[in-house]
């Protein structure tokens, strides 16, 4: 009988943990929808611990940012607006597509 109670308690704790994770995921998704109507993070790619590249849209203008734990730097502006980038694929462009556009633009300047 003690084993049965122990197993049921373990199942109860695991169910509570999964329920907590599920609720946090739902609440975080709802919070991110109301962050800002003028500023959005379209894509995020981790490059290592505390290092990432962000594709952001600010008032419809897109840019690539490099972010570390100590510093944030604008790498470049994109000529395409958020609407142009999303209309091309029907959804947010992948980071690879956007980064390729940036590299093409930088290569044409040289």
Coordinates of C-alpha atoms in Angstrom, one line a residue:
X1 CA 0.0 0.0 0.0
X2 CA 2.9 2.4 0.7
X3 CA 4.3 1.9 -2.7
X4 CA 1.0 2.7 -4.3
X5 CA 0.8 6.0 -2.3
X6 CA 4.3 6.8 -3.2
X7 CA 3.7 6.3 -6.9
X8 CA 0.5 8.3 -6.8
X9 CA 2.3 11.2 -5.0
X10 CA 5.0 11.1 -7.7
X11 CA 2.5 11.2 -10.5
X12 CA 0.7 14.1 -8.8
X13 CA 3.9 16.1 -8.5
X14 CA 4.9 15.4 -12.1
X15 CA 1.4 16.4 -13.3
X16 CA 1.7 19.7 -11.2
X17 CA 5.1 20.4 -12.8
X18 CA 3.8 19.9 -16.4
X19 CA 0.7 22.0 -15.6
X20 CA 3.0 24.8 -14.3
X21 CA 5.1 24.7 -17.5
X22 CA 2.1 24.7 -19.7
X23 CA 0.6 27.7 -17.9
X24 CA 3.8 29.6 -18.0
X25 CA 4.1 29.0 -21.8
X26 CA 0.5 30.3 -22.3
X27 CA 1.0 33.3 -20.1
X28 CA 4.4 34.2 -21.8
X29 CA 2.8 33.9 -25.3
X30 CA 0.0 36.3 -24.3
X31 CA 2.4 38.8 -22.7
X32 CA 4.6 38.9 -25.8
X33 CA 1.6 39.8 -28.0
X34 CA 1.1 43.0 -26.1
X35 CA 4.7 44.2 -25.9
X36 CA 4.6 46.9 -28.4
X37 CA 2.8 47.7 -31.7
X38 CA 5.8 49.7 -33.1
X39 CA 8.7 47.4 -32.1
X40 CA 8.9 43.6 -32.8
X41 CA 11.5 41.0 -32.7
X42 CA 11.0 39.1 -36.0
X43 CA 13.8 36.5 -35.6
X44 CA 16.3 35.6 -33.0
X45 CA 19.4 33.3 -33.5
X46 CA 21.7 32.3 -30.6
X47 CA 25.4 32.4 -31.5
X48 CA 26.6 31.1 -28.1
X49 CA 26.2 31.9 -24.5
X50 CA 25.0 35.5 -24.1
X51 CA 25.4 36.2 -27.9
X52 CA 22.7 36.5 -30.5
X53 CA 21.6 38.1 -33.7
X54 CA 18.2 39.8 -33.8
X55 CA 16.1 40.8 -36.8
X56 CA 13.9 43.6 -35.5
X57 CA 11.2 45.8 -36.9
X58 CA 10.9 49.3 -35.5
X59 CA 8.0 51.3 -36.9
X60 CA 8.0 49.0 -40.0
X61 CA 11.8 49.5 -40.7
X62 CA 13.9 46.3 -40.4
X63 CA 17.4 46.0 -39.0
X64 CA 19.9 43.4 -37.8
X65 CA 21.2 43.8 -34.3
X66 CA 24.1 42.0 -32.6
X67 CA 23.5 41.5 -28.9
X68 CA 25.9 40.3 -26.2
X69 CA 25.7 40.5 -22.4
X70 CA 27.6 43.8 -22.4
X71 CA 26.8 45.4 -25.7
X72 CA 24.1 45.9 -28.4
X73 CA 25.2 47.0 -31.9
X74 CA 23.2 47.7 -35.0
X75 CA 24.8 45.7 -37.8
X76 CA 22.8 47.1 -40.7
X77 CA 19.5 48.4 -41.9
X78 CA 17.4 46.4 -44.4
X79 CA 15.9 48.1 -47.4
X80 CA 12.8 46.0 -47.1
X81 CA 10.1 46.9 -44.6
X82 CA 8.4 44.3 -42.4
X83 CA 5.4 44.2 -44.7
X84 CA 7.6 43.5 -47.7
X85 CA 9.5 40.7 -45.9
X86 CA 6.3 39.1 -44.6
X87 CA 4.4 39.5 -47.9
X88 CA 7.2 37.6 -49.8
X89 CA 6.8 34.4 -47.8
X90 CA 3.3 34.8 -46.2
X91 CA 4.9 34.7 -42.8
X92 CA 8.0 36.1 -41.0
X93 CA 11.1 35.4 -43.1
X94 CA 13.6 32.9 -41.8
X95 CA 16.7 34.4 -40.3
X96 CA 18.8 32.7 -43.1
X97 CA 16.7 34.5 -45.8
X98 CA 17.1 37.9 -44.1
X99 CA 20.8 37.4 -43.4
X100 CA 21.4 36.5 -47.0
X101 CA 19.7 39.7 -48.1
X102 CA 22.0 41.6 -45.7
X103 CA 25.1 39.9 -47.0
X104 CA 24.1 40.5 -50.6
X105 CA 23.6 44.2 -49.9
X106 CA 27.0 44.4 -48.2
X107 CA 28.8 42.6 -51.0
X108 CA 27.3 45.0 -53.6
X109 CA 28.7 48.0 -51.7
X110 CA 32.3 46.7 -52.0

